Amino acid sequence: MPVKLPKAIEAYFDADRSGDPELVANAFTENGIVKDKGQIHRGRDAICTWMAGESQQYDYTVEPFLIAFEDGKTVVTAHTVGSFPGSPIDLRFLFVLADDKVAELEITV
C-alpha cells in the first residue's frame, strides 16, 4: 500500500518522476533550498540546474515507503534504484514545508 504524502511532497515526487527539472523546481518556494551530496542549491533556478544535472547523470526510480516527523521536518524514506554507485539504496528525504510548497529538502542516506 502506497504511503500517504502531504500535497507538497507528493508534488515533488511526481515532478521528479516526470524528469522535468522545471517541474521539480516549481514544487519549491521561490527561495527554496536543496541540500544534496554536500552541496546547497538555493532558489528555483539553482534547483532546476541541480535537477537537470542529476537527470543527465543518472537514471533512477524513487518509491516512498515510510513517512515520519522529526524536529519539525517531514521525513520520507524511499527505495531508490538506478544507474548510480551504491544502487539500490534507501534514501531519506527531509522536507520543510511552507503552505503547498517545499521550502527545504535535504537528501541523506
mmCIF file of C-alpha atoms in Angstrom:
data_model
loop_
_atom_site.group_PDB
_atom_site.id
_atom_site.type_symbol
_atom_site.label_atom_id
_atom_site.label_comp_id
_atom_site.label_asym_id
_atom_site.label_seq_id
_atom_site.Cartn_x
_atom_site.Cartn_y
_atom_site.Cartn_z
ATOM 1 C CA MET A 1 0.000 0.000 0.000
ATOM 2 C CA PRO A 2 1.474 3.366 -1.006
ATOM 3 C CA VAL A 3 2.335 5.827 1.742
ATOM 4 C CA LYS A 4 0.066 8.904 2.048
ATOM 5 C CA LEU A 5 2.199 12.007 1.486
ATOM 6 C CA PRO A 6 1.383 15.681 2.087
ATOM 7 C CA LYS A 7 0.371 17.502 -1.097
ATOM 8 C CA ALA A 8 3.662 19.436 -1.452
ATOM 9 C CA ILE A 9 5.764 16.283 -1.053
ATOM 10 C CA GLU A 10 3.594 14.325 -3.470
ATOM 11 C CA ALA A 11 4.047 17.175 -5.976
ATOM 12 C CA TYR A 12 7.839 16.948 -5.553
ATOM 13 C CA PHE A 13 7.951 13.187 -6.171
ATOM 14 C CA ASP A 14 5.513 13.457 -9.118
ATOM 15 C CA ALA A 15 7.704 16.162 -10.660
ATOM 16 C CA ASP A 16 10.817 14.057 -10.062
ATOM 17 C CA ARG A 17 9.195 11.094 -11.844
ATOM 18 C CA SER A 18 8.383 13.336 -14.819
ATOM 19 C CA GLY A 19 12.074 14.031 -15.405
ATOM 20 C CA ASP A 20 11.327 17.724 -15.959
ATOM 21 C CA PRO A 21 13.730 19.909 -13.904
ATOM 22 C CA GLU A 22 11.401 22.929 -14.153
ATOM 23 C CA LEU A 23 8.504 20.972 -12.665
ATOM 24 C CA VAL A 24 10.771 19.894 -9.809
ATOM 25 C CA ALA A 25 11.879 23.491 -9.200
ATOM 26 C CA ASN A 26 8.252 24.651 -9.235
ATOM 27 C CA ALA A 27 7.463 22.259 -6.364
ATOM 28 C CA PHE A 28 9.610 24.574 -4.186
ATOM 29 C CA THR A 29 9.044 28.025 -2.762
ATOM 30 C CA GLU A 30 10.739 30.817 -4.695
ATOM 31 C CA ASN A 31 13.700 30.759 -2.288
ATOM 32 C CA GLY A 32 13.611 27.001 -1.682
ATOM 33 C CA ILE A 33 16.728 25.094 -0.696
ATOM 34 C CA VAL A 34 18.029 21.631 -1.637
ATOM 35 C CA LYS A 35 20.897 20.038 0.285
ATOM 36 C CA ASP A 36 22.324 17.047 -1.570
ATOM 37 C CA LYS A 37 25.779 15.439 -1.701
ATOM 38 C CA GLY A 38 27.329 18.139 0.461
ATOM 39 C CA GLN A 39 26.097 20.983 -1.749
ATOM 40 C CA ILE A 40 23.389 23.575 -1.183
ATOM 41 C CA HIS A 41 21.193 24.798 -4.037
ATOM 42 C CA ARG A 42 19.188 27.981 -3.262
ATOM 43 C CA GLY A 43 16.279 29.258 -5.306
ATOM 44 C CA ARG A 44 14.278 27.741 -8.142
ATOM 45 C CA ASP A 45 16.907 28.446 -10.809
ATOM 46 C CA ALA A 46 19.603 26.642 -8.816
ATOM 47 C CA ILE A 47 17.228 23.774 -8.047
ATOM 48 C CA CYS A 48 16.359 23.462 -11.739
ATOM 49 C CA THR A 49 20.074 23.347 -12.627
ATOM 50 C CA TRP A 50 20.720 20.740 -9.895
ATOM 51 C CA MET A 51 17.883 18.520 -11.107
ATOM 52 C CA ALA A 52 18.925 18.850 -14.766
ATOM 53 C CA GLY A 53 22.401 17.652 -13.802
ATOM 54 C CA GLU A 54 21.052 14.715 -11.795
ATOM 55 C CA SER A 55 18.728 13.707 -14.641
ATOM 56 C CA GLN A 56 21.570 13.786 -17.175
ATOM 57 C CA GLN A 57 23.952 11.870 -14.946
ATOM 58 C CA TYR A 58 21.650 9.122 -13.632
ATOM 59 C CA ASP A 59 18.548 7.140 -14.477
ATOM 60 C CA TYR A 60 16.638 6.234 -11.313
ATOM 61 C CA THR A 61 13.315 5.485 -9.707
ATOM 62 C CA VAL A 62 12.248 6.581 -6.232
ATOM 63 C CA GLU A 63 9.460 4.820 -4.320
ATOM 64 C CA PRO A 64 8.500 6.376 -0.960
ATOM 65 C CA PHE A 65 7.551 3.746 1.621
ATOM 66 C CA LEU A 66 7.751 5.411 5.042
ATOM 67 C CA ILE A 67 6.833 8.806 6.469
ATOM 68 C CA ALA A 68 7.806 10.174 9.879
ATOM 69 C CA PHE A 69 8.128 13.535 11.621
ATOM 70 C CA GLU A 70 11.358 14.700 13.314
ATOM 71 C CA ASP A 71 12.359 18.117 14.639
ATOM 72 C CA GLY A 72 9.760 19.976 12.584
ATOM 73 C CA LYS A 73 10.620 18.119 9.390
ATOM 74 C CA THR A 74 8.667 15.555 7.411
ATOM 75 C CA VAL A 75 10.989 12.612 6.754
ATOM 76 C CA VAL A 76 10.202 10.350 3.811
ATOM 77 C CA THR A 77 12.236 7.190 3.301
ATOM 78 C CA ALA A 78 12.253 5.972 -0.285
ATOM 79 C CA HIS A 79 13.682 2.940 -2.053
ATOM 80 C CA THR A 80 15.888 4.304 -4.832
ATOM 81 C CA VAL A 81 17.164 2.217 -7.730
ATOM 82 C CA GLY A 82 19.218 3.473 -10.640
ATOM 83 C CA SER A 83 22.448 3.857 -12.551
ATOM 84 C CA PHE A 84 24.392 5.372 -9.659
ATOM 85 C CA PRO A 85 27.047 3.952 -7.306
ATOM 86 C CA GLY A 86 25.513 2.096 -4.364
ATOM 87 C CA SER A 87 22.206 1.307 -6.072
ATOM 88 C CA PRO A 88 19.786 0.189 -4.784
ATOM 89 C CA ILE A 89 19.598 2.239 -1.603
ATOM 90 C CA ASP A 90 17.000 3.609 0.781
ATOM 91 C CA LEU A 91 17.347 7.396 0.947
ATOM 92 C CA ARG A 92 15.883 9.798 3.484
ATOM 93 C CA PHE A 93 14.250 12.964 2.186
ATOM 94 C CA LEU A 94 13.889 15.571 4.947
ATOM 95 C CA PHE A 95 11.297 18.172 3.971
ATOM 96 C CA VAL A 96 10.396 21.538 5.466
ATOM 97 C CA LEU A 97 7.074 22.668 4.015
ATOM 98 C CA ALA A 98 5.548 26.112 3.524
ATOM 99 C CA ASP A 99 1.900 26.055 2.529
ATOM 100 C CA ASP A 100 1.674 23.809 -0.557
ATOM 101 C CA LYS A 101 5.364 24.069 -1.492
ATOM 102 C CA VAL A 102 8.673 22.613 -0.354
ATOM 103 C CA ALA A 103 10.776 25.240 1.443
ATOM 104 C CA GLU A 104 13.721 22.948 2.116
ATOM 105 C CA LEU A 105 14.815 19.440 1.171
ATOM 106 C CA GLU A 106 17.809 17.527 2.452
ATOM 107 C CA ILE A 107 18.617 14.138 0.905
ATOM 108 C CA THR A 108 20.615 11.730 3.069
ATOM 109 C CA VAL A 109 21.424 8.048 3.428
#
